[in-house]
mmCIF file of C-alpha atoms and ligand atoms in Angstrom:
data_model
loop_
_atom_site.group_PDB
_atom_site.id
_atom_site.type_symbol
_atom_site.label_atom_id
_atom_site.label_comp_id
_atom_site.label_asym_id
_atom_site.label_seq_id
_atom_site.Cartn_x
_atom_site.Cartn_y
_atom_site.Cartn_z
ATOM 1 C CA UNK A 25 -7.454 3.852 -17.417
ATOM 2 C CA UNK A 26 -8.805 6.910 -19.230
ATOM 3 C CA UNK A 27 -11.546 5.615 -21.471
ATOM 4 C CA UNK A 28 -11.583 8.800 -23.482
ATOM 5 C CA UNK A 29 -8.367 7.624 -25.169
ATOM 6 C CA UNK A 30 -10.419 5.208 -27.251
ATOM 7 C CA UNK A 31 -12.507 6.299 -30.210
ATOM 8 C CA UNK A 32 -16.109 5.062 -29.831
ATOM 9 C CA UNK A 33 -16.486 1.908 -31.881
ATOM 10 C CA UNK A 34 -19.283 -0.662 -31.817
ATOM 11 C CA UNK A 35 -18.707 -4.371 -32.401
ATOM 12 C CA UNK A 36 -21.145 -7.262 -32.183
ATOM 13 C CA UNK A 37 -21.617 -10.700 -33.690
ATOM 14 C CA UNK A 38 -24.240 -13.360 -34.323
ATOM 15 C CA UNK A 39 -23.618 -17.062 -34.928
ATOM 16 C CA UNK A 40 -24.787 -18.687 -38.155
ATOM 17 C CA UNK A 41 -26.021 -21.589 -36.030
ATOM 18 C CA UNK A 42 -29.600 -21.751 -37.309
ATOM 19 C CA UNK A 43 -32.508 -19.517 -38.244
ATOM 20 C CA UNK A 44 -32.444 -15.958 -36.943
ATOM 21 C CA UNK A 45 -35.068 -15.591 -34.223
ATOM 22 C CA UNK A 46 -37.227 -12.808 -32.926
ATOM 23 C CA UNK A 47 -34.868 -12.816 -29.904
ATOM 24 C CA UNK A 48 -31.880 -12.100 -32.155
ATOM 25 C CA UNK A 49 -33.854 -9.367 -33.886
ATOM 26 C CA UNK A 50 -35.082 -7.549 -30.784
ATOM 27 C CA UNK A 51 -32.034 -8.220 -28.587
ATOM 28 C CA UNK A 52 -29.445 -7.564 -31.265
ATOM 29 C CA UNK A 53 -30.183 -6.706 -34.922
ATOM 30 C CA UNK A 54 -32.769 -3.968 -34.360
ATOM 31 C CA UNK A 55 -30.435 -2.288 -31.891
ATOM 32 C CA UNK A 56 -27.414 -2.676 -34.198
ATOM 33 C CA UNK A 57 -29.304 -0.671 -36.803
ATOM 34 C CA UNK A 58 -29.972 2.071 -34.237
ATOM 35 C CA UNK A 59 -26.312 2.304 -33.328
ATOM 36 C CA UNK A 60 -25.255 2.450 -36.986
ATOM 37 C CA UNK A 61 -27.799 5.200 -37.610
ATOM 38 C CA UNK A 62 -26.436 7.235 -34.709
ATOM 39 C CA UNK A 63 -23.253 7.490 -36.749
ATOM 40 C CA UNK A 64 -20.875 5.453 -34.535
ATOM 41 C CA UNK A 65 -18.357 3.357 -36.467
ATOM 42 C CA UNK A 66 -19.932 -0.114 -36.347
ATOM 43 C CA UNK A 67 -18.501 -3.544 -37.091
ATOM 44 C CA UNK A 68 -20.799 -6.583 -37.281
ATOM 45 C CA UNK A 69 -19.639 -10.139 -37.698
ATOM 46 C CA UNK A 70 -21.186 -13.464 -38.702
ATOM 47 C CA UNK A 71 -19.262 -15.487 -36.107
ATOM 48 C CA UNK A 72 -18.903 -18.758 -38.017
ATOM 49 C CA UNK A 73 -15.955 -19.849 -35.864
ATOM 50 C CA UNK A 74 -18.204 -19.666 -32.809
ATOM 51 C CA UNK A 75 -20.901 -21.685 -34.587
ATOM 52 C CA UNK A 76 -18.504 -24.633 -35.113
ATOM 53 C CA UNK A 77 -18.021 -25.030 -31.352
ATOM 54 C CA UNK A 78 -20.911 -27.444 -31.862
ATOM 55 C CA UNK A 79 -20.920 -29.568 -35.027
ATOM 56 C CA UNK A 80 -22.401 -27.871 -38.081
ATOM 57 C CA UNK A 81 -23.340 -29.516 -41.344
ATOM 58 C CA UNK A 82 -21.097 -27.734 -43.928
ATOM 59 C CA UNK A 83 -23.874 -27.054 -46.454
ATOM 60 C CA UNK A 84 -26.151 -25.733 -43.714
ATOM 61 C CA UNK A 85 -23.397 -23.543 -42.263
ATOM 62 C CA UNK A 86 -22.730 -22.030 -45.688
ATOM 63 C CA UNK A 87 -26.432 -21.306 -46.165
ATOM 64 C CA UNK A 88 -26.895 -19.984 -42.618
ATOM 65 C CA UNK A 89 -23.929 -17.607 -42.949
ATOM 66 C CA UNK A 90 -25.331 -16.075 -46.129
ATOM 67 C CA UNK A 91 -28.848 -15.957 -44.718
ATOM 68 C CA UNK A 92 -27.523 -14.277 -41.579
ATOM 69 C CA UNK A 93 -25.819 -11.649 -43.737
ATOM 70 C CA UNK A 94 -29.136 -11.163 -45.548
ATOM 71 C CA UNK A 95 -30.813 -10.804 -42.123
ATOM 72 C CA UNK A 96 -28.385 -8.066 -41.129
ATOM 73 C CA UNK A 97 -28.980 -6.125 -44.325
ATOM 74 C CA UNK A 98 -32.764 -6.653 -44.235
ATOM 75 C CA UNK A 99 -32.789 -5.357 -40.624
ATOM 76 C CA UNK A 100 -31.296 -2.070 -41.777
ATOM 77 C CA UNK A 101 -27.546 -2.616 -41.634
ATOM 78 C CA UNK A 102 -25.969 -0.844 -44.581
ATOM 79 C CA UNK A 103 -22.749 -2.559 -45.761
ATOM 80 C CA UNK A 104 -21.401 0.833 -46.848
ATOM 81 C CA UNK A 105 -21.968 2.508 -43.480
ATOM 82 C CA UNK A 106 -21.144 -0.514 -41.290
ATOM 83 C CA UNK A 107 -18.562 -3.230 -41.770
ATOM 84 C CA UNK A 108 -20.244 -6.634 -42.302
ATOM 85 C CA UNK A 109 -18.144 -9.776 -42.653
ATOM 86 C CA UNK A 110 -17.715 -13.358 -41.528
ATOM 87 C CA UNK A 111 -15.199 -14.142 -38.820
ATOM 88 C CA UNK A 112 -13.237 -16.868 -40.626
ATOM 89 C CA UNK A 113 -12.162 -14.344 -43.287
ATOM 90 C CA UNK A 114 -10.284 -12.253 -40.706
ATOM 91 C CA UNK A 115 -7.569 -14.481 -39.180
ATOM 92 C CA UNK A 116 -6.651 -11.839 -36.565
ATOM 93 C CA UNK A 117 -9.656 -12.992 -34.473
ATOM 94 C CA UNK A 118 -8.187 -16.450 -33.872
ATOM 95 C CA UNK A 119 -4.652 -15.114 -33.504
ATOM 96 C CA UNK A 120 -5.813 -12.734 -30.780
ATOM 97 C CA UNK A 121 -7.902 -15.533 -29.245
ATOM 98 C CA UNK A 122 -4.721 -17.564 -28.681
ATOM 99 C CA UNK A 123 -3.174 -14.629 -26.833
ATOM 100 C CA UNK A 124 -6.309 -14.397 -24.672
ATOM 101 C CA UNK A 125 -6.280 -18.151 -24.031
ATOM 102 C CA UNK A 126 -2.979 -17.413 -22.332
ATOM 103 C CA UNK A 127 -4.379 -14.418 -20.408
ATOM 104 C CA UNK A 128 -7.709 -15.862 -19.215
ATOM 105 C CA UNK A 129 -7.568 -18.110 -16.135
ATOM 106 C CA UNK A 130 -9.195 -21.549 -15.918
ATOM 107 C CA UNK A 131 -11.142 -20.422 -12.860
ATOM 108 C CA UNK A 132 -12.728 -17.549 -14.814
ATOM 109 C CA UNK A 133 -13.710 -19.813 -17.693
ATOM 110 C CA UNK A 134 -15.239 -22.424 -15.408
ATOM 111 C CA UNK A 135 -17.703 -19.850 -14.091
ATOM 112 C CA UNK A 136 -19.259 -19.242 -17.525
ATOM 113 C CA UNK A 137 -22.927 -20.221 -17.427
ATOM 114 C CA UNK A 138 -23.315 -20.443 -21.228
ATOM 115 C CA UNK A 139 -20.821 -23.324 -21.293
ATOM 116 C CA UNK A 140 -22.699 -25.071 -18.497
ATOM 117 C CA UNK A 141 -26.050 -24.562 -20.266
ATOM 118 C CA UNK A 142 -24.773 -25.680 -23.668
ATOM 119 C CA UNK A 143 -22.604 -28.572 -22.505
ATOM 120 C CA UNK A 144 -25.361 -29.792 -20.175
ATOM 121 C CA UNK A 145 -24.760 -33.046 -18.361
ATOM 122 C CA UNK A 146 -22.303 -34.180 -20.971
ATOM 123 C CA UNK A 147 -19.501 -31.658 -20.397
ATOM 124 C CA UNK A 148 -16.765 -34.271 -20.977
ATOM 125 C CA UNK A 149 -18.039 -34.689 -24.526
ATOM 126 C CA UNK A 150 -18.220 -30.944 -25.292
ATOM 127 C CA UNK A 151 -15.553 -29.507 -27.586
ATOM 128 C CA UNK A 152 -12.596 -27.600 -26.192
ATOM 129 C CA UNK A 153 -13.769 -24.780 -28.473
ATOM 130 C CA UNK A 154 -17.102 -24.519 -26.647
ATOM 131 C CA UNK A 155 -15.181 -24.070 -23.388
ATOM 132 C CA UNK A 156 -12.813 -21.516 -24.954
ATOM 133 C CA UNK A 157 -15.656 -19.628 -26.705
ATOM 134 C CA UNK A 158 -15.552 -16.572 -24.385
ATOM 135 C CA UNK A 159 -11.812 -16.011 -25.047
ATOM 136 C CA UNK A 160 -12.521 -15.933 -28.797
ATOM 137 C CA UNK A 161 -15.404 -13.563 -28.122
ATOM 138 C CA UNK A 162 -13.079 -11.260 -26.149
ATOM 139 C CA UNK A 163 -10.697 -11.367 -29.126
ATOM 140 C CA UNK A 164 -13.523 -10.519 -31.566
ATOM 141 C CA UNK A 165 -14.191 -7.381 -29.570
ATOM 142 C CA UNK A 166 -10.734 -6.293 -28.461
ATOM 143 C CA UNK A 167 -8.974 -6.873 -31.787
ATOM 144 C CA UNK A 168 -10.942 -3.762 -32.868
ATOM 145 C CA UNK A 169 -10.532 -1.901 -29.565
ATOM 146 C CA UNK A 170 -14.346 -1.805 -29.562
ATOM 147 C CA UNK A 171 -15.722 0.419 -26.813
ATOM 148 C CA UNK A 172 -19.378 -0.690 -26.944
ATOM 149 C CA UNK A 173 -21.012 -4.048 -27.590
ATOM 150 C CA UNK A 174 -24.806 -4.185 -28.027
ATOM 151 C CA UNK A 175 -25.926 -7.670 -26.939
ATOM 152 C CA UNK A 176 -28.777 -9.533 -25.290
ATOM 153 C CA UNK A 177 -28.783 -10.111 -21.557
ATOM 154 C CA UNK A 178 -27.405 -13.645 -21.944
ATOM 155 C CA UNK A 179 -24.027 -12.245 -23.061
ATOM 156 C CA UNK A 180 -23.460 -10.005 -20.027
ATOM 157 C CA UNK A 181 -21.168 -12.502 -18.310
ATOM 158 C CA UNK A 182 -19.014 -12.881 -21.426
ATOM 159 C CA UNK A 183 -18.649 -9.102 -21.610
ATOM 160 C CA UNK A 184 -17.514 -9.021 -17.985
ATOM 161 C CA UNK A 185 -14.934 -11.661 -18.850
ATOM 162 C CA UNK A 186 -13.803 -9.528 -21.799
ATOM 163 C CA UNK A 187 -13.226 -6.644 -19.390
ATOM 164 C CA UNK A 188 -11.323 -8.929 -17.038
ATOM 165 C CA UNK A 189 -9.068 -10.144 -19.863
ATOM 166 C CA UNK A 190 -8.391 -6.560 -21.004
ATOM 167 C CA UNK A 191 -7.584 -5.510 -17.438
ATOM 168 C CA UNK A 192 -5.233 -8.423 -16.838
ATOM 169 C CA UNK A 193 -3.391 -7.891 -20.120
ATOM 170 C CA UNK A 194 -3.000 -4.169 -19.400
ATOM 171 C CA UNK A 195 -1.828 -4.907 -15.865
ATOM 172 C CA UNK A 196 0.567 -7.732 -16.747
ATOM 173 C CA UNK A 197 2.301 -5.701 -19.456
ATOM 174 C CA UNK A 198 2.014 -2.301 -17.739
ATOM 175 C CA UNK A 199 0.087 -0.715 -20.611
ATOM 176 C CA UNK A 200 -3.271 0.981 -21.200
ATOM 177 C CA UNK A 201 -3.670 -0.808 -24.517
ATOM 178 C CA UNK A 202 -7.100 -2.461 -24.420
ATOM 179 C CA UNK A 203 -10.256 -0.470 -23.587
ATOM 180 C CA UNK A 204 -12.699 -1.476 -20.877
ATOM 181 C CA UNK A 205 -15.468 -2.357 -23.310
ATOM 182 C CA UNK A 206 -19.018 -1.579 -22.176
ATOM 183 C CA UNK A 207 -21.919 -3.947 -22.839
ATOM 184 C CA UNK A 208 -25.030 -2.160 -24.104
ATOM 185 C CA UNK A 209 -28.089 -4.108 -22.917
ATOM 186 C CA UNK A 210 -31.180 -1.950 -23.311
ATOM 187 C CA UNK A 211 -34.887 -2.044 -24.107
ATOM 188 C CA UNK A 212 -37.898 -4.221 -23.299
ATOM 189 C CA UNK A 213 -36.562 -7.338 -25.005
ATOM 190 C CA UNK A 214 -33.005 -7.956 -23.855
ATOM 191 C CA UNK A 215 -34.017 -11.527 -23.028
ATOM 192 C CA UNK A 216 -36.821 -12.905 -25.195
ATOM 193 C CA UNK A 217 -37.967 -16.211 -23.761
ATOM 194 C CA UNK A 218 -38.971 -19.474 -25.448
ATOM 195 C CA UNK A 219 -42.639 -19.635 -26.472
ATOM 196 C CA UNK A 220 -42.815 -23.131 -24.940
ATOM 197 C CA UNK A 221 -41.097 -22.355 -21.622
ATOM 198 C CA UNK A 222 -41.045 -18.879 -20.114
ATOM 199 C CA UNK A 223 -37.959 -19.688 -18.034
ATOM 200 C CA UNK A 224 -35.770 -20.599 -21.025
ATOM 201 C CA UNK A 225 -34.181 -18.166 -23.497
ATOM 202 C CA UNK A 226 -35.470 -18.211 -27.091
ATOM 203 C CA UNK A 227 -32.547 -19.624 -29.129
ATOM 204 C CA UNK A 228 -31.955 -20.385 -32.760
ATOM 205 C CA UNK A 229 -30.313 -23.678 -31.793
ATOM 206 C CA UNK A 230 -33.322 -24.895 -29.721
ATOM 207 C CA UNK A 231 -34.444 -28.232 -31.219
ATOM 208 C CA UNK A 232 -38.107 -27.136 -31.006
ATOM 209 C CA UNK A 233 -39.131 -24.856 -33.865
ATOM 210 C CA UNK A 234 -42.321 -24.004 -31.934
ATOM 211 C CA UNK A 235 -40.161 -22.423 -29.206
ATOM 212 C CA UNK A 236 -39.200 -19.511 -31.423
ATOM 213 C CA UNK A 237 -40.324 -17.177 -34.167
ATOM 214 C CA UNK A 238 -37.883 -17.244 -37.064
ATOM 215 C CA UNK A 239 -37.367 -14.160 -39.193
ATOM 216 C CA UNK A 240 -38.070 -16.426 -42.181
ATOM 217 C CA UNK A 241 -41.469 -17.661 -40.865
ATOM 218 C CA UNK A 242 -44.509 -16.764 -42.950
ATOM 219 C CA UNK A 243 -47.563 -14.977 -41.515
ATOM 220 C CA UNK A 244 -49.547 -18.184 -40.863
ATOM 221 C CA UNK A 245 -46.645 -19.810 -39.032
ATOM 222 C CA UNK A 246 -46.080 -16.729 -36.868
ATOM 223 C CA UNK A 247 -49.783 -16.567 -35.982
ATOM 224 C CA UNK A 248 -49.865 -20.298 -35.196
ATOM 225 C CA UNK A 249 -46.766 -20.142 -32.962
ATOM 226 C CA UNK A 250 -48.177 -17.204 -30.999
ATOM 227 C CA UNK A 251 -51.600 -18.858 -30.687
ATOM 228 C CA UNK A 252 -49.933 -21.993 -29.299
ATOM 229 C CA UNK A 253 -47.485 -20.097 -27.067
ATOM 230 C CA UNK A 254 -47.621 -21.330 -23.487
ATOM 231 C CA UNK A 255 -49.518 -19.005 -21.116
ATOM 232 C CA UNK A 256 -51.361 -19.239 -17.825
ATOM 233 C CA UNK A 257 -55.187 -19.185 -17.659
ATOM 234 C CA UNK A 258 -55.557 -15.690 -16.100
ATOM 235 C CA UNK A 259 -56.230 -12.549 -18.134
ATOM 236 C CA UNK A 260 -53.360 -10.045 -18.340
ATOM 237 C CA UNK A 261 -52.875 -8.024 -15.143
ATOM 238 C CA UNK A 262 -53.663 -4.326 -15.068
ATOM 239 C CA UNK A 263 -50.055 -3.177 -14.629
ATOM 240 C CA UNK A 264 -46.422 -4.247 -15.098
ATOM 241 C CA UNK A 265 -45.988 -5.343 -11.444
ATOM 242 C CA UNK A 266 -48.665 -7.976 -11.995
ATOM 243 C CA UNK A 267 -46.381 -9.647 -14.582
ATOM 244 C CA UNK A 268 -43.594 -10.365 -12.122
ATOM 245 C CA UNK A 269 -44.457 -13.986 -11.317
ATOM 246 C CA UNK A 270 -45.927 -14.756 -14.750
ATOM 247 C CA UNK A 271 -42.922 -15.396 -17.024
ATOM 248 C CA UNK A 272 -44.908 -16.389 -20.133
ATOM 249 C CA UNK A 273 -47.280 -13.412 -19.893
ATOM 250 C CA UNK A 274 -44.378 -11.081 -19.212
ATOM 251 C CA UNK A 275 -42.491 -12.415 -22.224
ATOM 252 C CA UNK A 276 -45.384 -11.807 -24.632
ATOM 253 C CA UNK A 277 -45.923 -8.297 -23.265
ATOM 254 C CA UNK A 278 -42.191 -7.523 -23.533
ATOM 255 C CA UNK A 279 -42.218 -8.692 -27.151
ATOM 256 C CA UNK A 280 -45.253 -6.520 -27.875
ATOM 257 C CA UNK A 281 -43.551 -3.497 -26.284
ATOM 258 C CA UNK A 282 -40.251 -3.997 -28.114
ATOM 259 C CA UNK A 283 -41.924 -4.570 -31.494
ATOM 260 C CA UNK A 284 -43.975 -1.396 -31.119
ATOM 261 C CA UNK A 285 -41.115 0.695 -29.634
ATOM 262 C CA UNK A 286 -43.180 1.429 -26.534
ATOM 263 C CA UNK A 287 -42.535 0.994 -22.830
ATOM 264 C CA UNK A 288 -44.082 -1.951 -20.968
ATOM 265 C CA UNK A 289 -46.037 0.489 -18.765
ATOM 266 C CA UNK A 290 -47.523 2.127 -21.843
ATOM 267 C CA UNK A 291 -48.465 -1.244 -23.345
ATOM 268 C CA UNK A 292 -50.101 -2.323 -20.086
ATOM 269 C CA UNK A 293 -52.390 0.697 -20.238
ATOM 270 C CA UNK A 294 -53.661 -0.643 -23.575
ATOM 271 C CA UNK A 295 -53.791 -4.395 -22.959
ATOM 272 C CA UNK A 296 -54.146 -4.731 -19.143
ATOM 273 C CA UNK A 297 -57.105 -6.962 -18.215
ATOM 274 C CA UNK A 298 -57.441 -8.540 -21.677
ATOM 275 C CA UNK A 299 -57.658 -12.346 -21.962
ATOM 276 C CA UNK A 300 -54.949 -14.056 -24.047
ATOM 277 C CA UNK A 301 -57.602 -14.943 -26.633
ATOM 278 C CA UNK A 302 -57.731 -11.217 -27.389
ATOM 279 C CA UNK A 303 -54.097 -10.270 -26.788
ATOM 280 C CA UNK A 304 -52.479 -13.078 -28.815
ATOM 281 C CA UNK A 305 -54.084 -12.068 -32.143
ATOM 282 C CA UNK A 306 -53.018 -8.445 -31.501
ATOM 283 C CA UNK A 307 -49.456 -9.639 -30.917
ATOM 284 C CA UNK A 308 -49.540 -11.899 -33.979
ATOM 285 C CA UNK A 309 -50.695 -9.015 -36.204
ATOM 286 C CA UNK A 310 -47.967 -6.749 -34.886
ATOM 287 C CA UNK A 311 -45.277 -9.449 -35.259
ATOM 288 C CA UNK A 312 -46.323 -10.216 -38.844
ATOM 289 C CA UNK A 313 -46.417 -6.516 -39.650
ATOM 290 C CA UNK A 314 -42.828 -6.021 -38.400
ATOM 291 C CA UNK A 315 -41.281 -9.299 -39.546
ATOM 292 C CA UNK A 316 -42.827 -9.768 -43.010
ATOM 293 C CA UNK A 317 -40.863 -6.903 -44.652
ATOM 294 C CA UNK A 318 -37.629 -8.316 -43.189
ATOM 295 C CA UNK A 319 -38.290 -11.869 -44.347
ATOM 296 C CA UNK A 320 -39.333 -10.649 -47.814
ATOM 297 C CA UNK A 321 -36.116 -8.676 -48.115
ATOM 298 C CA UNK A 322 -34.041 -11.632 -46.869
ATOM 299 C CA UNK A 323 -35.627 -13.866 -49.522
ATOM 300 C CA UNK A 324 -34.898 -11.268 -52.211
ATOM 301 C CA UNK A 325 -31.246 -10.928 -51.132
ATOM 302 C CA UNK A 326 -30.789 -14.724 -51.010
ATOM 303 C CA UNK A 327 -31.549 -14.892 -54.731
ATOM 304 C CA UNK A 328 -28.078 -13.464 -55.358
ATOM 305 C CA UNK A 329 -25.627 -15.138 -52.998
ATOM 306 C CA UNK A 330 -22.656 -13.955 -55.033
ATOM 307 C CA UNK A 331 -23.571 -10.387 -54.090
ATOM 308 C CA UNK A 332 -23.754 -11.409 -50.420
ATOM 309 C CA UNK A 333 -20.348 -13.125 -50.676
ATOM 310 C CA UNK A 334 -18.943 -9.994 -52.268
ATOM 311 C CA UNK A 335 -20.275 -7.811 -49.429
ATOM 312 C CA UNK A 336 -18.704 -10.133 -46.825
ATOM 313 C CA UNK A 337 -15.327 -10.250 -48.583
ATOM 314 C CA UNK A 338 -15.273 -6.483 -48.931
ATOM 315 C CA UNK A 339 -16.227 -6.110 -45.239
ATOM 316 C CA UNK A 340 -13.497 -8.561 -44.213
ATOM 317 C CA UNK A 341 -10.845 -6.530 -46.056
ATOM 318 C CA UNK A 342 -11.989 -3.362 -44.281
ATOM 319 C CA UNK A 343 -12.103 -5.132 -40.910
ATOM 320 C CA UNK A 344 -8.530 -6.396 -41.390
ATOM 321 C CA UNK A 345 -7.184 -2.887 -41.863
ATOM 322 C CA UNK A 346 -8.303 -2.194 -38.265
ATOM 323 C CA UNK A 347 -7.500 -5.578 -36.722
ATOM 324 C CA UNK A 348 -4.059 -6.149 -38.192
ATOM 325 C CA UNK A 349 -2.242 -3.191 -36.606
ATOM 326 C CA UNK A 350 -3.907 -3.876 -33.250
ATOM 327 C CA UNK A 351 -2.745 -7.509 -33.325
ATOM 328 C CA UNK A 352 0.721 -6.390 -34.430
ATOM 329 C CA UNK A 353 0.972 -3.953 -31.518
ATOM 330 C CA UNK A 354 -0.231 -6.672 -29.155
ATOM 331 C CA UNK A 355 2.571 -8.973 -30.330
ATOM 332 C CA UNK A 356 5.107 -6.174 -29.950
ATOM 333 C CA UNK A 357 3.965 -5.409 -26.410
ATOM 334 C CA UNK A 358 4.363 -9.108 -25.583
ATOM 335 C CA UNK A 359 7.857 -9.351 -27.056
ATOM 336 C CA UNK A 360 7.332 -11.357 -30.243
ATOM 337 C CA UNK A 361 10.181 -10.743 -32.686
ATOM 338 C CA UNK A 362 9.797 -9.866 -36.354
ATOM 339 C CA UNK A 363 7.187 -8.406 -38.639
ATOM 340 C CA UNK A 364 3.837 -10.108 -38.966
ATOM 341 C CA UNK A 365 3.094 -11.983 -42.184
HETATM 342 P P1 ATP B 12 -27.466 -20.196 -30.208
HETATM 343 O O1 ATP B 12 -28.664 -20.925 -29.687
HETATM 344 O O2 ATP B 12 -26.773 -20.902 -31.322
HETATM 345 O O3 ATP B 12 -26.524 -19.745 -29.113
HETATM 346 P P2 ATP B 12 -28.717 -17.600 -30.163
HETATM 347 O O4 ATP B 12 -30.120 -17.463 -30.609
HETATM 348 O O5 ATP B 12 -28.431 -17.606 -28.705
HETATM 349 O O6 ATP B 12 -28.080 -18.864 -30.876
HETATM 350 P P3 ATP B 12 -26.358 -16.004 -30.692
HETATM 351 O O7 ATP B 12 -25.730 -16.008 -32.042
HETATM 352 O O8 ATP B 12 -25.726 -16.839 -29.630
HETATM 353 O O9 ATP B 12 -27.900 -16.424 -30.860
HETATM 354 O O10 ATP B 12 -26.466 -14.511 -30.168
HETATM 355 C C1 ATP B 12 -26.530 -13.399 -31.064
HETATM 356 C C2 ATP B 12 -27.047 -12.180 -30.334
HETATM 357 O O11 ATP B 12 -28.455 -12.326 -30.073
HETATM 358 C C3 ATP B 12 -26.392 -11.925 -28.974
HETATM 359 O O12 ATP B 12 -26.242 -10.518 -28.814
HETATM 360 C C4 ATP B 12 -27.401 -12.443 -27.998
HETATM 361 O O13 ATP B 12 -27.300 -11.828 -26.728
HETATM 362 C C5 ATP B 12 -28.707 -12.084 -28.694
HETATM 363 N N1 ATP B 12 -29.786 -12.976 -28.287
HETATM 364 C C6 ATP B 12 -29.825 -14.327 -28.467
HETATM 365 N N2 ATP B 12 -30.969 -14.823 -27.997
HETATM 366 C C7 ATP B 12 -31.655 -13.772 -27.485
HETATM 367 C C8 ATP B 12 -32.930 -13.645 -26.842
HETATM 368 N N3 ATP B 12 -33.688 -14.705 -26.642
HETATM 369 N N4 ATP B 12 -33.336 -12.414 -26.456
HETATM 370 C C9 ATP B 12 -32.568 -11.321 -26.676
HETATM 371 N N5 ATP B 12 -31.359 -11.370 -27.273
HETATM 372 C C10 ATP B 12 -30.909 -12.573 -27.672
HETATM 373 MG MG1 MG B 13 -26.439 -17.914 -28.003
#
């Protein structure tokens, strides 16, 4: 399929499933702002319907959705330049998801590692929605014919599934209707790890608050979490190769590189050989320096939630003008009769 037929369009989403973390910032938000500023049409979604695949307290979900919107804006997303909205306000996502539930195969879904990680040993008790999550994610993306999706490394498999769904739909109906969307996974921090366990991804839904840095943490909390971050007893190695078998050290260096917009090799020239007692305060200072303006701005925006709600409703209306005709054409291709409501 000729990809050139599709206008470049960026889509990505974040779940309002807890506090935004440094992982979300470096792996997603910071890079969303770059893509917006390069002038590509960009659509960003608070994916509340993904968040409810595990139970959410209604009051907390409401707060987290607004705070997430504040996090987007404070990270540099401009609601005039980009489209910002919450997923439940655009019903085309779930309508398209049903279509994709009928395209995706059980065998594909069963391979998804996020489901296995999140359901854990208790898969029989997980919601059907948690299992179907990647089909909704494919719908989020393809209902806009998005060509590029900036995400963290953990979402690579879901993007491959999205491509597989698009390919099967196009093949089954003999059309070149859905693009082969490309994941964009770039930079030093595509997978920020937990501060307590260098083999586990930093996540906003991790029960341990010490495992992550939240964008709403104050300077003392950030410094404390970095000071207590798990490390090994050796000083930092002299070059990047020396980090290979040291996941905790590598994670802290990657964070330092991403926060300062430098390469890991460049950072190693500065910090190689230093003990953690010297490196951790440097990292804490840098993290506070970069995060404090974002958390201050989030707090300021949260003082006026009606303005945030207005931004989301306006974004949803703009998103629908793109999604509705694409869903309508999808239905027509499939043979549904009659105009859409
Ligand atoms: P949850 O624990 O509820 O799944 P999360 O922290 O994984 O939350 P998501 O909303 O699932 O956040 O993901 C939002 C975006 O942030 C995705 O693009 C994802 O790849 C990215 N992301 C999440 N965690 C990290 C991380 N530790 N490092 C880099 N990117 C990340
Ligand atoms: Mg996640």
